């Protein structure tokens, strides 16, 4: 997903800011992802009120990236266990 | 993972900025996640040179969130197919 001219364009609002997400994913999936990012940003902000919005966004990416790599790892372990 | 006083503290550099990541994950995993976020930010920036760093970080979170939800979905479909 990028901010470029490609297939589908979906407008979403994340942390009060509007983004046009361009990519091959269907708008429903894009909206789910945007909701996830928005929710994680608000959770992190409530726990760390002094974080500026840039660090907040980076740490949100770290947070989601952690969930992603953990899931990848458990998938791999499951497969290796077969 | 949060920027707070908890178990383990790992220092990482993401997009030229240092972060102390605090959480229960081991430092190796935290470093992998930081590398993922850093790499995705640079990829996105090279494709969208005019993105400011705040939007860049949010869109990186969206990008990783998309990978995460896609993996969750395919895991679910695999299970449902059993």
PDB file of C-alpha atoms in Angstrom:
ATOM      1  CA  UNK A   1       0.000   0.000   0.000  1.00  0.00           C
ATOM      2  CA  UNK A   2       1.385   3.376  -0.989  1.00  0.00           C
ATOM      3  CA  UNK A   3       0.364   6.942  -1.519  1.00  0.00           C
ATOM      4  CA  UNK A   4       0.627   6.761  -5.311  1.00  0.00           C
ATOM      5  CA  UNK A   5      -1.371   6.358  -8.477  1.00  0.00           C
ATOM      6  CA  UNK A   6      -2.313   2.703  -8.619  1.00  0.00           C
ATOM      7  CA  UNK A   7      -5.461   0.600  -8.552  1.00  0.00           C
ATOM      8  CA  UNK A   8      -7.821   1.416  -5.698  1.00  0.00           C
ATOM      9  CA  UNK A   9      -8.017   4.612  -3.696  1.00  0.00           C
ATOM     10  CA  UNK A  10      -9.536   4.541  -0.223  1.00  0.00           C
ATOM     11  CA  UNK A  11      -9.891   7.568   2.040  1.00  0.00           C
ATOM     12  CA  UNK A  12      -9.409   6.933   5.731  1.00  0.00           C
ATOM     13  CA  UNK A  13      -8.943   9.077   8.822  1.00  0.00           C
ATOM     14  CA  UNK A  14      -6.180   8.124  11.243  1.00  0.00           C
ATOM     15  CA  UNK A  15      -5.596  10.113  14.398  1.00  0.00           C
ATOM     16  CA  UNK A  16      -7.562  13.033  13.008  1.00  0.00           C
ATOM     17  CA  UNK A  17      -5.648  13.194   9.740  1.00  0.00           C
ATOM     18  CA  UNK A  18      -7.020  12.115   6.364  1.00  0.00           C
ATOM     19  CA  UNK A  19      -5.066   9.733   4.138  1.00  0.00           C
ATOM     20  CA  UNK A  20      -5.711   8.351   0.681  1.00  0.00           C
ATOM     21  CA  UNK A  21      -4.446   4.812   0.634  1.00  0.00           C
ATOM     22  CA  UNK A  22      -3.637   3.437  -2.779  1.00  0.00           C
ATOM     23  CA  UNK A  23      -3.053  -0.219  -3.479  1.00  0.00           C
ATOM     24  CA  UNK A  24      -4.554  -3.500  -4.497  1.00  0.00           C
ATOM     25  CA  UNK A  25      -6.325  -4.238  -1.212  1.00  0.00           C
ATOM     26  CA  UNK A  26     -10.084  -3.893  -1.059  1.00  0.00           C
ATOM     27  CA  UNK A  27     -11.459  -0.807   0.717  1.00  0.00           C
ATOM     28  CA  UNK A  28     -12.903  -2.938   3.518  1.00  0.00           C
ATOM     29  CA  UNK A  29      -9.460  -4.281   4.423  1.00  0.00           C
ATOM     30  CA  UNK A  30      -7.910  -0.802   4.151  1.00  0.00           C
ATOM     31  CA  UNK A  31     -10.526   0.563   6.559  1.00  0.00           C
ATOM     32  CA  UNK A  32      -9.850  -2.255   9.027  1.00  0.00           C
ATOM     33  CA  UNK A  33      -6.129  -1.514   8.905  1.00  0.00           C
ATOM     34  CA  UNK A  34      -6.753   2.217   9.397  1.00  0.00           C
ATOM     35  CA  UNK A  35      -8.963   1.468  12.413  1.00  0.00           C
ATOM     36  CA  UNK A  36      -6.231  -0.748  13.858  1.00  0.00           C
ATOM     37  CA  UNK A  37      -3.579   1.967  13.466  1.00  0.00           C
ATOM     38  CA  UNK A  38      -5.901   4.669  14.835  1.00  0.00           C
ATOM     39  CA  UNK A  39      -6.798   2.536  17.862  1.00  0.00           C
ATOM     40  CA  UNK A  40      -3.180   1.612  18.613  1.00  0.00           C
ATOM     41  CA  UNK A  41      -2.102   5.261  18.341  1.00  0.00           C
ATOM     42  CA  UNK A  42      -4.797   6.318  20.828  1.00  0.00           C
ATOM     43  CA  UNK A  43      -3.920   3.497  23.228  1.00  0.00           C
ATOM     44  CA  UNK A  44      -0.242   4.406  23.139  1.00  0.00           C
ATOM     45  CA  UNK A  45      -1.007   8.115  23.560  1.00  0.00           C
ATOM     46  CA  UNK A  46      -3.178   7.445  26.609  1.00  0.00           C
ATOM     47  CA  UNK A  47      -0.283   5.560  28.214  1.00  0.00           C
ATOM     48  CA  UNK A  48       2.377   8.058  27.079  1.00  0.00           C
ATOM     49  CA  UNK A  49       0.678  11.471  27.012  1.00  0.00           C
ATOM     50  CA  UNK A  50       3.925  13.358  26.347  1.00  0.00           C
ATOM     51  CA  UNK A  51       4.830  11.507  23.148  1.00  0.00           C
ATOM     52  CA  UNK A  52       4.856  13.778  20.112  1.00  0.00           C
ATOM     53  CA  UNK A  53       2.793  12.616  17.161  1.00  0.00           C
ATOM     54  CA  UNK A  54       5.787  11.589  15.084  1.00  0.00           C
ATOM     55  CA  UNK A  55       7.238   9.294  17.769  1.00  0.00           C
ATOM     56  CA  UNK A  56       3.730   8.099  18.519  1.00  0.00           C
ATOM     57  CA  UNK A  57       3.302   6.972  14.908  1.00  0.00           C
ATOM     58  CA  UNK A  58       6.722   5.277  14.818  1.00  0.00           C
ATOM     59  CA  UNK A  59       6.036   3.452  18.082  1.00  0.00           C
ATOM     60  CA  UNK A  60       2.636   2.410  16.761  1.00  0.00           C
ATOM     61  CA  UNK A  61       4.398   0.904  13.749  1.00  0.00           C
ATOM     62  CA  UNK A  62       6.778  -0.861  16.155  1.00  0.00           C
ATOM     63  CA  UNK A  63       3.844  -2.139  18.177  1.00  0.00           C
ATOM     64  CA  UNK A  64       2.011  -3.551  15.161  1.00  0.00           C
ATOM     65  CA  UNK A  65       5.301  -4.834  13.730  1.00  0.00           C
ATOM     66  CA  UNK A  66       5.812  -6.746  16.957  1.00  0.00           C
ATOM     67  CA  UNK A  67       2.389  -8.376  16.657  1.00  0.00           C
ATOM     68  CA  UNK A  68       3.177  -9.207  13.037  1.00  0.00           C
ATOM     69  CA  UNK A  69       6.587 -10.795  13.690  1.00  0.00           C
ATOM     70  CA  UNK A  70       5.204 -12.714  16.696  1.00  0.00           C
ATOM     71  CA  UNK A  71       2.449 -14.144  14.514  1.00  0.00           C
ATOM     72  CA  UNK A  72       4.935 -15.022  11.749  1.00  0.00           C
ATOM     73  CA  UNK A  73       7.094 -16.765  14.348  1.00  0.00           C
ATOM     74  CA  UNK A  74       4.255 -18.785  15.855  1.00  0.00           C
ATOM     75  CA  UNK A  75       3.103 -19.774  12.340  1.00  0.00           C
ATOM     76  CA  UNK A  76       6.617 -20.979  11.580  1.00  0.00           C
ATOM     77  CA  UNK A  77       6.843 -22.922  14.838  1.00  0.00           C
ATOM     78  CA  UNK A  78       3.491 -24.517  14.117  1.00  0.00           C
ATOM     79  CA  UNK A  79       4.677 -25.594  10.668  1.00  0.00           C
ATOM     80  CA  UNK A  80       8.012 -26.854  11.962  1.00  0.00           C
ATOM     81  CA  UNK A  81       6.114 -28.868  14.559  1.00  0.00           C
ATOM     82  CA  UNK A  82       4.148 -30.787  11.925  1.00  0.00           C
TER      83      UNK A  82
ATOM     84  CA  UNK B   1       5.580  -2.701  23.815  1.00  0.00           C
ATOM     85  CA  UNK B   2       5.488   0.789  25.262  1.00  0.00           C
ATOM     86  CA  UNK B   3       7.727   3.637  26.199  1.00  0.00           C
ATOM     87  CA  UNK B   4       7.315   3.089  29.958  1.00  0.00           C
ATOM     88  CA  UNK B   5       8.944   1.579  32.995  1.00  0.00           C
ATOM     89  CA  UNK B   6       8.480  -2.163  32.656  1.00  0.00           C
ATOM     90  CA  UNK B   7      10.645  -5.242  32.243  1.00  0.00           C
ATOM     91  CA  UNK B   8      13.241  -4.995  29.470  1.00  0.00           C
ATOM     92  CA  UNK B   9      14.649  -1.859  27.898  1.00  0.00           C
ATOM     93  CA  UNK B  10      16.106  -2.043  24.413  1.00  0.00           C
ATOM     94  CA  UNK B  11      17.600   0.905  22.544  1.00  0.00           C
ATOM     95  CA  UNK B  12      16.983   0.990  18.814  1.00  0.00           C
ATOM     96  CA  UNK B  13      17.426   3.536  16.047  1.00  0.00           C
ATOM     97  CA  UNK B  14      14.568   3.985  13.605  1.00  0.00           C
ATOM     98  CA  UNK B  15      14.835   6.443  10.729  1.00  0.00           C
ATOM     99  CA  UNK B  16      17.724   8.208  12.457  1.00  0.00           C
ATOM    100  CA  UNK B  17      15.903   8.655  15.764  1.00  0.00           C
ATOM    101  CA  UNK B  18      16.713   6.708  18.927  1.00  0.00           C
ATOM    102  CA  UNK B  19      13.957   4.954  20.882  1.00  0.00           C
ATOM    103  CA  UNK B  20      13.975   3.006  24.099  1.00  0.00           C
ATOM    104  CA  UNK B  21      11.493   0.203  23.728  1.00  0.00           C
ATOM    105  CA  UNK B  22      10.167  -1.219  26.963  1.00  0.00           C
ATOM    106  CA  UNK B  23       8.249  -4.463  27.185  1.00  0.00           C
ATOM    107  CA  UNK B  24       8.392  -8.165  27.745  1.00  0.00           C
ATOM    108  CA  UNK B  25       9.844  -9.070  24.352  1.00  0.00           C
ATOM    109  CA  UNK B  26      13.469 -10.106  24.140  1.00  0.00           C
ATOM    110  CA  UNK B  27      15.932  -7.546  22.741  1.00  0.00           C
ATOM    111  CA  UNK B  28      16.556  -9.667  19.643  1.00  0.00           C
ATOM    112  CA  UNK B  29      12.883  -9.529  18.659  1.00  0.00           C
ATOM    113  CA  UNK B  30      12.719  -5.789  19.431  1.00  0.00           C
ATOM    114  CA  UNK B  31      15.705  -5.175  17.143  1.00  0.00           C
ATOM    115  CA  UNK B  32      14.108  -7.194  14.349  1.00  0.00           C
ATOM    116  CA  UNK B  33      10.924  -5.164  14.660  1.00  0.00           C
ATOM    117  CA  UNK B  34      12.887  -1.896  14.645  1.00  0.00           C
ATOM    118  CA  UNK B  35      14.729  -3.006  11.498  1.00  0.00           C
ATOM    119  CA  UNK B  36      11.414  -3.847   9.848  1.00  0.00           C
ATOM    120  CA  UNK B  37       9.942  -0.424  10.650  1.00  0.00           C
ATOM    121  CA  UNK B  38      13.122   1.389   9.590  1.00  0.00           C
ATOM    122  CA  UNK B  39      13.258  -0.517   6.289  1.00  0.00           C
ATOM    123  CA  UNK B  40       9.573   0.067   5.525  1.00  0.00           C
ATOM    124  CA  UNK B  41       9.915   3.793   6.280  1.00  0.00           C
ATOM    125  CA  UNK B  42      12.849   4.095   3.886  1.00  0.00           C
ATOM    126  CA  UNK B  43      11.072   2.115   1.158  1.00  0.00           C
ATOM    127  CA  UNK B  44       7.980   4.296   1.471  1.00  0.00           C
ATOM    128  CA  UNK B  45      10.051   7.484   1.509  1.00  0.00           C
ATOM    129  CA  UNK B  46      11.915   6.472  -1.655  1.00  0.00           C
ATOM    130  CA  UNK B  47       8.572   5.998  -3.406  1.00  0.00           C
ATOM    131  CA  UNK B  48       6.992   9.128  -1.913  1.00  0.00           C
ATOM    132  CA  UNK B  49       9.811  11.654  -1.435  1.00  0.00           C
ATOM    133  CA  UNK B  50       7.480  14.482  -0.447  1.00  0.00           C
ATOM    134  CA  UNK B  51       5.863  12.704   2.497  1.00  0.00           C
ATOM    135  CA  UNK B  52       6.610  14.414   5.807  1.00  0.00           C
ATOM    136  CA  UNK B  53       8.023  12.183   8.535  1.00  0.00           C
ATOM    137  CA  UNK B  54       4.794  12.087  10.535  1.00  0.00           C
ATOM    138  CA  UNK B  55       2.682  10.866   7.607  1.00  0.00           C
ATOM    139  CA  UNK B  56       5.512   8.556   6.614  1.00  0.00           C
ATOM    140  CA  UNK B  57       5.403   6.892  10.033  1.00  0.00           C
ATOM    141  CA  UNK B  58       1.600   6.593   9.992  1.00  0.00           C
ATOM    142  CA  UNK B  59       1.653   5.072   6.491  1.00  0.00           C
ATOM    143  CA  UNK B  60       4.389   2.686   7.589  1.00  0.00           C
ATOM    144  CA  UNK B  61       2.122   1.560  10.427  1.00  0.00           C
ATOM    145  CA  UNK B  62      -0.677   1.128   7.862  1.00  0.00           C
ATOM    146  CA  UNK B  63       1.641  -0.880   5.625  1.00  0.00           C
ATOM    147  CA  UNK B  64       2.745  -3.238   8.394  1.00  0.00           C
ATOM    148  CA  UNK B  65      -0.820  -3.395   9.729  1.00  0.00           C
ATOM    149  CA  UNK B  66      -1.920  -4.542   6.289  1.00  0.00           C
ATOM    150  CA  UNK B  67       0.653  -7.355   6.291  1.00  0.00           C
ATOM    151  CA  UNK B  68      -0.486  -8.294   9.797  1.00  0.00           C
ATOM    152  CA  UNK B  69      -4.222  -8.406   9.016  1.00  0.00           C
ATOM    153  CA  UNK B  70      -3.562 -10.293   5.761  1.00  0.00           C
ATOM    154  CA  UNK B  71      -1.594 -12.927   7.668  1.00  0.00           C
ATOM    155  CA  UNK B  72      -4.287 -13.156  10.355  1.00  0.00           C
ATOM    156  CA  UNK B  73      -6.869 -13.625   7.609  1.00  0.00           C
ATOM    157  CA  UNK B  74      -4.940 -16.346   5.790  1.00  0.00           C
ATOM    158  CA  UNK B  75      -4.333 -18.140   9.121  1.00  0.00           C
ATOM    159  CA  UNK B  76      -8.050 -18.024   9.796  1.00  0.00           C
ATOM    160  CA  UNK B  77      -8.917 -19.318   6.325  1.00  0.00           C
ATOM    161  CA  UNK B  78      -6.398 -22.133   6.747  1.00  0.00           C
ATOM    162  CA  UNK B  79      -7.995 -23.132  10.058  1.00  0.00           C
ATOM    163  CA  UNK B  80     -11.521 -22.885   8.686  1.00  0.00           C
ATOM    164  CA  UNK B  81     -10.429 -25.109   5.824  1.00  0.00           C
ATOM    165  CA  UNK B  82      -9.357 -27.938   8.164  1.00  0.00           C
TER     166      UNK B  82
END
